[in-house]
CSV table of C-alpha atoms and ligand atoms in Angstrom, one decimal:
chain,number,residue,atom,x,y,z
A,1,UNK,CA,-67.6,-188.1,-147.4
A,2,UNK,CA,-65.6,-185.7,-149.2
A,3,UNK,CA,-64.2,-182.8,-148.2
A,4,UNK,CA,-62.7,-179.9,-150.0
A,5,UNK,CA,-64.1,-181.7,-152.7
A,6,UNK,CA,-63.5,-179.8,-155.6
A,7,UNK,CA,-64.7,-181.0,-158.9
A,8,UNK,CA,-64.4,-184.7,-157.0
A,9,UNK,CA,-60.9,-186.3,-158.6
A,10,UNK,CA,-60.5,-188.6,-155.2
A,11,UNK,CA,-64.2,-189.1,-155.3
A,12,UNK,CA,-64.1,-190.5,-159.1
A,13,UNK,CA,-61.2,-193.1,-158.1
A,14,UNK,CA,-63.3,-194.6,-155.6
A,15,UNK,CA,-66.5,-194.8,-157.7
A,16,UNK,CA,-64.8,-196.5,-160.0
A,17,UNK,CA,-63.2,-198.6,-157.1
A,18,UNK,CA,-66.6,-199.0,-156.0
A,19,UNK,CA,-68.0,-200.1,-159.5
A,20,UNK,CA,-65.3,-202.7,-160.5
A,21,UNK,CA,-66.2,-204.5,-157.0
A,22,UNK,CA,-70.0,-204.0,-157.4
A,23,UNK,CA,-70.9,-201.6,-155.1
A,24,UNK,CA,-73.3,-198.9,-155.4
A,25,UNK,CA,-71.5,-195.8,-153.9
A,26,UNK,CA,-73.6,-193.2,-151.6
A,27,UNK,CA,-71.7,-189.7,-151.3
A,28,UNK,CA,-73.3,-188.9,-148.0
A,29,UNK,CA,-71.6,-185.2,-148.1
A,30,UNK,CA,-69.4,-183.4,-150.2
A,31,UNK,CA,-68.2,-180.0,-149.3
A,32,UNK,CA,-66.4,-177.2,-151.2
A,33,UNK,CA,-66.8,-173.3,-150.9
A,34,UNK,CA,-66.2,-172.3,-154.6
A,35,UNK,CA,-69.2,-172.9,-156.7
A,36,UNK,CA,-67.5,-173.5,-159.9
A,37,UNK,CA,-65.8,-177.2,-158.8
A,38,UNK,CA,-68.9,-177.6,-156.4
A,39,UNK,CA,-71.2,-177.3,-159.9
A,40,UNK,CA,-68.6,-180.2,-161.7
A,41,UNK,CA,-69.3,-182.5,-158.8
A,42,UNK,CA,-73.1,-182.4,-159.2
A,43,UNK,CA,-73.3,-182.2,-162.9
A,44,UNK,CA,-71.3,-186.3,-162.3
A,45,UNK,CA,-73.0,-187.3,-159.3
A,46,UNK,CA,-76.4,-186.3,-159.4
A,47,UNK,CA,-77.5,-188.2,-156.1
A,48,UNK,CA,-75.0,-186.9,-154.3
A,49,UNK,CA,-75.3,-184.5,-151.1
A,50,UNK,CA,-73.2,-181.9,-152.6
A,51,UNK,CA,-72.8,-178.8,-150.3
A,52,UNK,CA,-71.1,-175.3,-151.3
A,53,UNK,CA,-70.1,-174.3,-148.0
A,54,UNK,CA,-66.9,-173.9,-145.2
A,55,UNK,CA,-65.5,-177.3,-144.2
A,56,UNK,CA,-64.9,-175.3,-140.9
A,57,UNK,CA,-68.3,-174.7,-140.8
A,58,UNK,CA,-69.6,-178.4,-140.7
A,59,UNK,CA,-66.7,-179.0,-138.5
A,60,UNK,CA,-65.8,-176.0,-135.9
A,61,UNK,CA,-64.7,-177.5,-133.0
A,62,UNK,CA,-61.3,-178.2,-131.2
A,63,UNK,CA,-59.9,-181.2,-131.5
A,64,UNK,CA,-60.5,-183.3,-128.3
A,65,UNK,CA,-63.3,-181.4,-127.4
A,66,UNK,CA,-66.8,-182.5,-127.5
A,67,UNK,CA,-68.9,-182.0,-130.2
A,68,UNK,CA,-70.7,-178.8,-130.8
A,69,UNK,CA,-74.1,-178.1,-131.5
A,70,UNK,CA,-72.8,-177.8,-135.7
A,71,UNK,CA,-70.8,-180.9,-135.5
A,72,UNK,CA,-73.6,-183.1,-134.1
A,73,UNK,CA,-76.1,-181.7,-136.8
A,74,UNK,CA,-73.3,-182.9,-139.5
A,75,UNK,CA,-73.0,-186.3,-137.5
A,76,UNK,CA,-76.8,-186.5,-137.7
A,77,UNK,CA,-77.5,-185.7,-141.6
A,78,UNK,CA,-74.2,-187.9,-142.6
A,79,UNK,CA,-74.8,-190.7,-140.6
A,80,UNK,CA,-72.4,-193.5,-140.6
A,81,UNK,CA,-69.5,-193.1,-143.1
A,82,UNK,CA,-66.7,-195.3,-144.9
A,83,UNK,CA,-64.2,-193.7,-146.2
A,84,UNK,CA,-63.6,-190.0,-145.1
A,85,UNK,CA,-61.4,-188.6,-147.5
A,86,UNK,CA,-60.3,-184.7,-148.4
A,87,UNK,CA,-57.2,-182.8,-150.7
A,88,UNK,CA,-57.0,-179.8,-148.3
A,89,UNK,CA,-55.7,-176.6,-150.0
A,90,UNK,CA,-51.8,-176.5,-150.2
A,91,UNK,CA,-50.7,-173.6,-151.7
A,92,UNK,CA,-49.4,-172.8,-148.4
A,93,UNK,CA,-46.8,-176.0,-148.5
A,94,UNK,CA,-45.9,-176.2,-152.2
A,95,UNK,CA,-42.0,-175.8,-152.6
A,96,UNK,CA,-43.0,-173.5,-155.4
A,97,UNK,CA,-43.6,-170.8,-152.6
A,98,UNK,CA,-41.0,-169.0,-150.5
A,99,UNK,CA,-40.3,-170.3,-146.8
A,100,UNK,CA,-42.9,-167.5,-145.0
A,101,UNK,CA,-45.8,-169.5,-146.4
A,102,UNK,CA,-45.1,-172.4,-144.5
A,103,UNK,CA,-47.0,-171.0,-142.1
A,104,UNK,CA,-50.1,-169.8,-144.0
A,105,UNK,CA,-53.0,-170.5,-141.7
A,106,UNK,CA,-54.9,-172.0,-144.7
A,107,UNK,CA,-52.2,-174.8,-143.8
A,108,UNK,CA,-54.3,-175.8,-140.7
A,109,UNK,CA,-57.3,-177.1,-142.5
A,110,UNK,CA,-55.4,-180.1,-142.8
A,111,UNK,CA,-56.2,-180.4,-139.1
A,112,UNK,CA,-59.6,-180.2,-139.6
A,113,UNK,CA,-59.6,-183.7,-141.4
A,114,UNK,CA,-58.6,-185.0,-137.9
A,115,UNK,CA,-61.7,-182.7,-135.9
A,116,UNK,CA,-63.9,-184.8,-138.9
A,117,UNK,CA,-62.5,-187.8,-138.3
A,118,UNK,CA,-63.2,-187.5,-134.4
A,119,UNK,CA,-67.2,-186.6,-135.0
A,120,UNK,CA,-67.9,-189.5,-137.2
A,121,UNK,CA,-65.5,-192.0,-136.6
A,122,UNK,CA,-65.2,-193.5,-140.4
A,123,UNK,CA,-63.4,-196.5,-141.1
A,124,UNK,CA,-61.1,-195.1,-143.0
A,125,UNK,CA,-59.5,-191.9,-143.3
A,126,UNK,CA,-57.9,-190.4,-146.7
A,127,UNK,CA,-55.9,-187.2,-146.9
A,128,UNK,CA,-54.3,-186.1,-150.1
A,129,UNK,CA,-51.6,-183.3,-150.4
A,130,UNK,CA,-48.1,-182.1,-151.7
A,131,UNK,CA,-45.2,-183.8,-150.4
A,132,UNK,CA,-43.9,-180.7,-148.9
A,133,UNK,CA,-46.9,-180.9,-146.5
A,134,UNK,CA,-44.3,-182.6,-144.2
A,135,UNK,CA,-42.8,-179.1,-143.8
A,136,UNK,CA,-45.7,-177.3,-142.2
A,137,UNK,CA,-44.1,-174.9,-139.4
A,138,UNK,CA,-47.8,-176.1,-137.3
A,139,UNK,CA,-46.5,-179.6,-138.0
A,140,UNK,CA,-50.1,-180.5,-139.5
A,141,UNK,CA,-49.5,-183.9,-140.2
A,142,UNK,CA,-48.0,-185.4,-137.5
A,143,UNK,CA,-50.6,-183.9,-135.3
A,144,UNK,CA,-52.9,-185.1,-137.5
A,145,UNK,CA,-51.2,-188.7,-137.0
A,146,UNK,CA,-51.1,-188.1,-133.1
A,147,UNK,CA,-54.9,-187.3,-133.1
A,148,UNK,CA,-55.9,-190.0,-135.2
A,149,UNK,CA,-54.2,-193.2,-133.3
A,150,UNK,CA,-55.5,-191.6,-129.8
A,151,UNK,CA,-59.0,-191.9,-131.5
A,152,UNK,CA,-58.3,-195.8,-132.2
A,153,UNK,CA,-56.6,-195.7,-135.8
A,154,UNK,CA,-54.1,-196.7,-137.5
A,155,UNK,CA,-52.0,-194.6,-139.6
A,156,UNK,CA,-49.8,-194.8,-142.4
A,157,UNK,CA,-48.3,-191.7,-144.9
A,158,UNK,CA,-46.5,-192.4,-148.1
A,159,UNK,CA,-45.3,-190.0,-151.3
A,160,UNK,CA,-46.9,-191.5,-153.9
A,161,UNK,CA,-45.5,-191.4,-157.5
A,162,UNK,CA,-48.4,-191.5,-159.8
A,163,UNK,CA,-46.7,-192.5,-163.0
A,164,UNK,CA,-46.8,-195.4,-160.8
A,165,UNK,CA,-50.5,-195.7,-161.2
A,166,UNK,CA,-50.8,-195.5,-164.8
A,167,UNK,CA,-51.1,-191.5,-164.8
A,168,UNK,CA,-48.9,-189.9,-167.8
A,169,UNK,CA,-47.2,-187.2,-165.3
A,170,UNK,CA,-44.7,-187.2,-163.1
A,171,UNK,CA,-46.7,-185.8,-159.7
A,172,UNK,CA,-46.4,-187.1,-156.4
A,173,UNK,CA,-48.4,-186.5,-153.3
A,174,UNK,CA,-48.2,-187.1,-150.3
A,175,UNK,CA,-51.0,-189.4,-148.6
A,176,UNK,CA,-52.1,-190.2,-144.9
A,177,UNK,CA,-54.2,-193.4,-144.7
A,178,UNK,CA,-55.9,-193.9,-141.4
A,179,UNK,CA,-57.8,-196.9,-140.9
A,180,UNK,CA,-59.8,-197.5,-137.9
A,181,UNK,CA,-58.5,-200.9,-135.9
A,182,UNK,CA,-61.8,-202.4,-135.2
A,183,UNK,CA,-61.9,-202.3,-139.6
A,184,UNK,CA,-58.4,-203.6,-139.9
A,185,UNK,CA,-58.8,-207.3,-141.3
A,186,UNK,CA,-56.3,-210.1,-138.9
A,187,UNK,CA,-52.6,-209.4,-140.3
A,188,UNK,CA,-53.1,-206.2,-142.3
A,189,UNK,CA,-51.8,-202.6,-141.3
A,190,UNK,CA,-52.5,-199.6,-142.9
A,191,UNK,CA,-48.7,-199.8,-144.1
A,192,UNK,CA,-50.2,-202.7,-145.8
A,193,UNK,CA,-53.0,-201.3,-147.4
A,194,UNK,CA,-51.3,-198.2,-149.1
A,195,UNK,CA,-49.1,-199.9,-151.0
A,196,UNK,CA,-50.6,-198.8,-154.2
A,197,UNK,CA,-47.4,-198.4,-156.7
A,198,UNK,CA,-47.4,-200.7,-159.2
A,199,UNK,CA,-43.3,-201.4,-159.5
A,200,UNK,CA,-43.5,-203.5,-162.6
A,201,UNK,CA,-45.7,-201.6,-165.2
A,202,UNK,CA,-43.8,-199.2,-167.6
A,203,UNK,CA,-45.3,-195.8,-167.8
A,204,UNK,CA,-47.7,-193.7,-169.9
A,205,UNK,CA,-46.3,-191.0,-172.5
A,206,UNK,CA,-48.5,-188.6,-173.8
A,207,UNK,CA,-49.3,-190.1,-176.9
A,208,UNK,CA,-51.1,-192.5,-174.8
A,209,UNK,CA,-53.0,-189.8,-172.8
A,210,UNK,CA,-53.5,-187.6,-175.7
A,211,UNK,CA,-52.6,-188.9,-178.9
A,212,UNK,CA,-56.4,-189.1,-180.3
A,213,UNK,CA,-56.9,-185.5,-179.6
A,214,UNK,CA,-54.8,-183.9,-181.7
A,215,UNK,CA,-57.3,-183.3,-184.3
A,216,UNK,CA,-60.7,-183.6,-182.5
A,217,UNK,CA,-62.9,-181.1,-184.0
A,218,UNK,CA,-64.3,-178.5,-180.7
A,219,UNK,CA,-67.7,-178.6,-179.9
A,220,UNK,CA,-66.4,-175.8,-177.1
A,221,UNK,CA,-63.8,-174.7,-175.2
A,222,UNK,CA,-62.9,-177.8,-173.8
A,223,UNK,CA,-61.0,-179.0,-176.9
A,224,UNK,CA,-60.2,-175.5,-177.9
A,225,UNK,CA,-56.3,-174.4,-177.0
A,226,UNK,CA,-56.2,-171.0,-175.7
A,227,UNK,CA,-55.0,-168.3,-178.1
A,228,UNK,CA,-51.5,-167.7,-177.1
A,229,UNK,CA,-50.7,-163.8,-177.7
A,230,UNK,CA,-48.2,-162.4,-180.3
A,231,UNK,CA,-44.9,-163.0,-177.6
A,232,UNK,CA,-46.2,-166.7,-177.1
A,233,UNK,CA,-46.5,-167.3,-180.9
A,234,UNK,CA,-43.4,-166.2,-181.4
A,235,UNK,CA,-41.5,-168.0,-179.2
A,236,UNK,CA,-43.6,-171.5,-180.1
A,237,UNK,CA,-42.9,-170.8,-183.6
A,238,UNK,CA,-39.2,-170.7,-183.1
A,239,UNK,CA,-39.5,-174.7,-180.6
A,240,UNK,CA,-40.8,-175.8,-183.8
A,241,UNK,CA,-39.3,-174.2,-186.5
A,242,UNK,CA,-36.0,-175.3,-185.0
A,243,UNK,CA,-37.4,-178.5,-183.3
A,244,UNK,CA,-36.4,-177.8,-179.7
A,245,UNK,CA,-38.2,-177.9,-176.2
A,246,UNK,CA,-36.2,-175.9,-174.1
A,247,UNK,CA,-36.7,-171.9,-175.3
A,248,UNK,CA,-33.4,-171.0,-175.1
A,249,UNK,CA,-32.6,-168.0,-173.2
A,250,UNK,CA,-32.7,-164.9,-175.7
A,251,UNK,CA,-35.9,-166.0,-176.4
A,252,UNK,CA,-37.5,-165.5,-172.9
A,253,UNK,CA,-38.5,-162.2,-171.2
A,254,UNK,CA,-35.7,-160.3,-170.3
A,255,UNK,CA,-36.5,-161.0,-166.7
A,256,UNK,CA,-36.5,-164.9,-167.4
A,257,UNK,CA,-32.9,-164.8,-168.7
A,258,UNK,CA,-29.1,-165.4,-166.9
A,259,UNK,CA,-29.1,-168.1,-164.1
A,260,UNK,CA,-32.5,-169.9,-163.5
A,261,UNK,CA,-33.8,-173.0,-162.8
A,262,UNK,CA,-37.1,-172.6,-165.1
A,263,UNK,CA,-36.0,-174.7,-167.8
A,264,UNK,CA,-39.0,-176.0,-168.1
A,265,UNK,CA,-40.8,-172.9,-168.5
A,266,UNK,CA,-42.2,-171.9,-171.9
A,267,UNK,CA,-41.3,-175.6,-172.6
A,268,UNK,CA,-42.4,-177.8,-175.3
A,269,UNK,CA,-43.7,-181.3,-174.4
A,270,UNK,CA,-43.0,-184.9,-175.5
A,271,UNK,CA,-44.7,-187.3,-176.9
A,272,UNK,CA,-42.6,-190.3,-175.7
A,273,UNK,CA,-42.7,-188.4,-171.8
A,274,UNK,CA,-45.0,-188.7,-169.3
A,275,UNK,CA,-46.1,-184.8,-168.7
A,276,UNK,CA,-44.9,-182.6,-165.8
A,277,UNK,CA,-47.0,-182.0,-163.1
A,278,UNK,CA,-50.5,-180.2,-164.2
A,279,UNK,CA,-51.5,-177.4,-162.9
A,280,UNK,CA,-54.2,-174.7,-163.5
A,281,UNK,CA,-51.3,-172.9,-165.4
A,282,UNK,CA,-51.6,-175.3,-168.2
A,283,UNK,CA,-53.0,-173.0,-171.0
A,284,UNK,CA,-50.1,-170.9,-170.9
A,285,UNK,CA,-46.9,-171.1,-172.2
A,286,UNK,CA,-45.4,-169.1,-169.5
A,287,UNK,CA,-46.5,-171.1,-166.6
A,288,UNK,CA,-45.0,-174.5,-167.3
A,289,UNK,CA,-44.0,-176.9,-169.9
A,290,UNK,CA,-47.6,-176.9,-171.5
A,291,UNK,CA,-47.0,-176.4,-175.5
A,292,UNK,CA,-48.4,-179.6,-177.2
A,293,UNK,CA,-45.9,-181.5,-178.5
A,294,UNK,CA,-46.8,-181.3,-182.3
A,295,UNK,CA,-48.7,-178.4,-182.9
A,296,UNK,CA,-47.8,-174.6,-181.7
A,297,UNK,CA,-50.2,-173.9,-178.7
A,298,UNK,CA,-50.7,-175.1,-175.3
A,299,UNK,CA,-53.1,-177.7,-173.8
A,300,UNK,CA,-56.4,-177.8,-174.2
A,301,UNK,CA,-58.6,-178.4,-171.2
A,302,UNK,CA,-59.3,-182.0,-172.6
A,303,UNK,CA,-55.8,-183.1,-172.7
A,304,UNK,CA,-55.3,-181.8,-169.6
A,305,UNK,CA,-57.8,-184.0,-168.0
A,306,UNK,CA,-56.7,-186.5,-169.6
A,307,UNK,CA,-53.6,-186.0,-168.5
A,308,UNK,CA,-54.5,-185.7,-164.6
A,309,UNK,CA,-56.5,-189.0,-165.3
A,310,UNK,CA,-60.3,-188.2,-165.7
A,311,UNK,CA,-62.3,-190.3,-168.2
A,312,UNK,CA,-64.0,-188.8,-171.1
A,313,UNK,CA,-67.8,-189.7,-169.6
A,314,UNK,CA,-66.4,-187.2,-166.8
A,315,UNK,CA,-68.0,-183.6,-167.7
A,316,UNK,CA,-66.5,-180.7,-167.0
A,317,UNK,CA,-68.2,-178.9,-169.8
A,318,UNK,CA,-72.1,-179.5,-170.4
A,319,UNK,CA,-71.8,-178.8,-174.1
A,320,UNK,CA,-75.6,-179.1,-174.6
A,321,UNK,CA,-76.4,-175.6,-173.5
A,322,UNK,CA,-74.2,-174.3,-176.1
A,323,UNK,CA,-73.5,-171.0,-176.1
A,324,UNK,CA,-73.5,-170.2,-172.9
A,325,UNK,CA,-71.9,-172.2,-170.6
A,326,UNK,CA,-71.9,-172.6,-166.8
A,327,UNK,CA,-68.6,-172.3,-166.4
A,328,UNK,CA,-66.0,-170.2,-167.6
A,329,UNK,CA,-62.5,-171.3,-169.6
A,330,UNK,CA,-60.5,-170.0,-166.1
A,331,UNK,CA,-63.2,-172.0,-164.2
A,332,UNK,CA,-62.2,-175.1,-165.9
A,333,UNK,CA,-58.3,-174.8,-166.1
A,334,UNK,CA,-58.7,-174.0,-162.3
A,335,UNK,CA,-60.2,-176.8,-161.6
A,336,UNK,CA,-58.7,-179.4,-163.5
A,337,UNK,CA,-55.5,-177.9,-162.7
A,338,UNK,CA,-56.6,-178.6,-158.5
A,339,UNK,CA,-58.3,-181.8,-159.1
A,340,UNK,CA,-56.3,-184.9,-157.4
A,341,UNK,CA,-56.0,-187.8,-160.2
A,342,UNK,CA,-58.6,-190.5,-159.6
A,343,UNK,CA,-56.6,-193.4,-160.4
A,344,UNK,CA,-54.7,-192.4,-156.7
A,345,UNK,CA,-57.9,-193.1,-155.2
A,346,UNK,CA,-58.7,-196.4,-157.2
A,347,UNK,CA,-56.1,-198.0,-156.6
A,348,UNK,CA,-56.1,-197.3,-152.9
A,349,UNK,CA,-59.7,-198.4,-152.6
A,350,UNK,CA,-59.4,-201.4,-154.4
A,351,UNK,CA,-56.9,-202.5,-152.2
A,352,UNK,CA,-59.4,-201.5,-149.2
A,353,UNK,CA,-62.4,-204.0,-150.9
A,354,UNK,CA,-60.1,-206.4,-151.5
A,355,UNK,CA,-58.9,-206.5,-147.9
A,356,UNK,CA,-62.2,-206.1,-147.0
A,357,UNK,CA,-62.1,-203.1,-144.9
A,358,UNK,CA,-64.5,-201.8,-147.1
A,359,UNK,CA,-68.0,-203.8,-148.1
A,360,UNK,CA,-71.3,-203.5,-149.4
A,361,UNK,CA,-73.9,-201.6,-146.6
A,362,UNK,CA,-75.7,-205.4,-146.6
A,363,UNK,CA,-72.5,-207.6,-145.2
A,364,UNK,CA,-71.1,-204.8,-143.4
A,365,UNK,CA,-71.1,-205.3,-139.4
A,366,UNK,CA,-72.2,-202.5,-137.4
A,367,UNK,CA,-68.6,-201.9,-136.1
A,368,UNK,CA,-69.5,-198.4,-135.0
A,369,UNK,CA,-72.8,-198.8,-133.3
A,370,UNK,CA,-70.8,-197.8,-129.9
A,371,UNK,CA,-69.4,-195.0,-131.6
A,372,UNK,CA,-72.1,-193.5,-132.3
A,373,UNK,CA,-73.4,-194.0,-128.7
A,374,UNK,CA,-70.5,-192.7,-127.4
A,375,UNK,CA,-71.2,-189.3,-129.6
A,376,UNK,CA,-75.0,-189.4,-128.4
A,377,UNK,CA,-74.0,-189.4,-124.8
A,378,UNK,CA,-71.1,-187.0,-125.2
A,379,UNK,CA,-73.9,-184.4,-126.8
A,380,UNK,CA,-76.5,-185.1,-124.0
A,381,UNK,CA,-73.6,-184.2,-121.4
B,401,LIG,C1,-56.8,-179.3,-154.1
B,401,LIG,S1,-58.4,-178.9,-154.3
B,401,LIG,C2,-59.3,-180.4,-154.0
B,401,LIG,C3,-59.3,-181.3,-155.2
B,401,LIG,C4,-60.2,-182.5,-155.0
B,401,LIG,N1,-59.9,-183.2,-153.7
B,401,LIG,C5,-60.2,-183.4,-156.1
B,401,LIG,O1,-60.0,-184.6,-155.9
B,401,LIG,O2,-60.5,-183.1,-157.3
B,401,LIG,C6,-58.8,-178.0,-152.9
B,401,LIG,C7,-60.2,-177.5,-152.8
B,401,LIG,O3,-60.5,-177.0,-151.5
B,401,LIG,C8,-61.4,-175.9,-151.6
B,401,LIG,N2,-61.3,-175.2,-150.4
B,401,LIG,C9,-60.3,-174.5,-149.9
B,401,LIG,N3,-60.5,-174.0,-148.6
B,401,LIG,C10,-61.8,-174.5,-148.3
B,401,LIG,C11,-62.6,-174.4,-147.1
B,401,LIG,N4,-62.1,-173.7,-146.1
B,401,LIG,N5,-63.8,-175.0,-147.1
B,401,LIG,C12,-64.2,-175.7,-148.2
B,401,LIG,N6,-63.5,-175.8,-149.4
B,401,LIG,C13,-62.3,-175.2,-149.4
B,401,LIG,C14,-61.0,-175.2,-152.9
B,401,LIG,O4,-62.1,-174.5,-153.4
B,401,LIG,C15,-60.5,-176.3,-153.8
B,401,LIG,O5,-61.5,-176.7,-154.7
């Protein structure tokens, strides 16, 4: 079960997970209220119960309480779940906004991972989010934590460096795994279980994310770099004209100039450098350091995937119903630019089948037969 699903980055990591240990995965339901992202996650898993909708809506009531009328219809149509897992939205934590949006109410979705948890008692528990989630003036997380062990789970966080995972950018998150005690294999914690960092591999630059699409010839959009306008040109002319990735500051916007920390702004990138952190600003020069290393313009929607880990048999495109496409370029670079890398997932799954917290339906005990008796006579009261 996914939620705030997006174009499904966390639910990509475990299908591949899922595949390398042979089992078929079954995406009981996946919820996100923009269309766009929800549109991506059917177009790559067709069988899929893929919902556009309000996670509040599926879950809407308090935590601790019983479960309400919604709640139990979403308990009856999921059924028994896995591996709950959701990236709630996290503008409201980012260190890129000022202190006051610390307490943005969108911050308390977070909580409503722990309300989900509570109706259908998974196995394991997933959430994803910046590290400046810790922050939270509603203290989101360790409520979360406090809800989670009271309902029989235990719980681990971790920031989570995913050049560490093989993914060519330097972006960490912040990750809560819960995992119920009943699933918890003899000797293993959920400490255990999330440590995903690979200490010894050396990581990817972006000639090895991108390096064999520099010339690739467009069949749309997705390999097609934004035209920059007549500023943008200018200033990428002069990073490459004088071989530099830092636009000094008479070249930037008046307002851009004297004393700033945006060095990295209208940046060029490196080959030999994993990228910066991705994010739906990638297309412009402006926004980040997103000019392509050996050409003048900025990423294309392709690398950028790439980058943030997503497999070429991934679509976010459907280039067969050329010209006119579902989605629009914005769509795309939003979504890329929110979607969690799936190697984060992977890893973390595959560490879940190999402790065997996780298993094929067939083997799998019935560990949460009472649960869901427990649910039953909580409604009928
Ligand atoms: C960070 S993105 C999720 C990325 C996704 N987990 C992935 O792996 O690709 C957050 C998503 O939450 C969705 N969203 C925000 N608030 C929501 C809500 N109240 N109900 C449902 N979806 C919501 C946004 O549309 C956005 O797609």
């Amino acid at each position: 079960m996914d939620l705030f699903a997006g174009c499904g980055g966390l639910t990509l990591g475990i299908a591949q997970a899922a595949h390398r240990h042979d089992v078929s995965l079954d995406v009981r339901l996946a919820v996100d209220f923009e269309a766009a992202p929800t549109k991506v996650f059917k177009t790559n898993f067709p069988k899929a119960n893929v919902q556009e909708g309000a996670v509040e809506s599926y879950f809407d009531g308090d935590l601790g309480a019983s479960l309400t009328p919604q709640e139990a219809e979403t308990l009856s149509i999921v059924g028994e779940v896995g591996i709950l897992i959701g990236g709630p939205p996290c503008q409201g934590h980012s260190n890129l906004n000022n202190h006051t949006r610390r307490d943005d109410p969108k911050n308390r979705l977070y909580l409503r991972m722990a309300r989900a948890a509570e109706v259908l008692r998974p196995r394991v528990v997933v959430i994803e989010n910046v590290l400046a989630v810790v922050n939270d003036k509603q203290q989101v997380v360790s409520r979360t934590i406090v809800h989670l062990k009271k309902l029989g789970y235990d719980v681990a966080t971790s920031r989570i460096n995913l050049l560490k995972l093989g993914v060519a950018q330097t972006r960490k998150r912040h990750i809560l795994l819960a995992v119920h005690r009943d699933a918890l294999p003899f000797g293993f914690s959920a400490a255990d279980l999330l440590q995903i960092e690979d200490h010894n591999s050396s990581p990817h630059d972006l000639r090895w994310a991108i390096g064999d699409l520099f010339d690739v010839r467009p069949k749309s959009f997705f390999d097609e770099a934004a035209v920059p306008n007549a500023d943008s040109q200018r200033r990428m002319k002069y990073l490459f004209e004088n071989d530099e990735y830092n636009l000094p500051n008479e070249h930037r916007p008046e307002c851009h100039r004297g004393e700033h920390n945006y060095t990295s702004m209208y940046g060029r990138l490196w080959w030999d450098r994993p990228s910066q952190t991705i994010t739906s600003g990638f297309a412009t020069m402006g926004r980040g350091r997103f000019v392509h290393p050996g050409v003048p313009r900025c990423l294309t929607a392709h690398e950028a995937a790439r980058i943030q880990g997503f497999p070429d048999y991934f679509k976010f495109v459907d280039e067969r119903v050329k010209p006119r496409y579902e989605l629009t370029r914005t769509d795309v670079q939003i979504i890329i630019g929110n979607a969690v890398p799936p190697p984060l997932t992977e890893a973390l799954t595959s560490n879940l089948f190999d402790a065997g917290v996780l298993q094929a339906k067939d083997d799998s005990p019935q560990l949460l037969e009472d649960d869901y008796a427990a649910a039953a006579v909580d409604l009928a009261c």
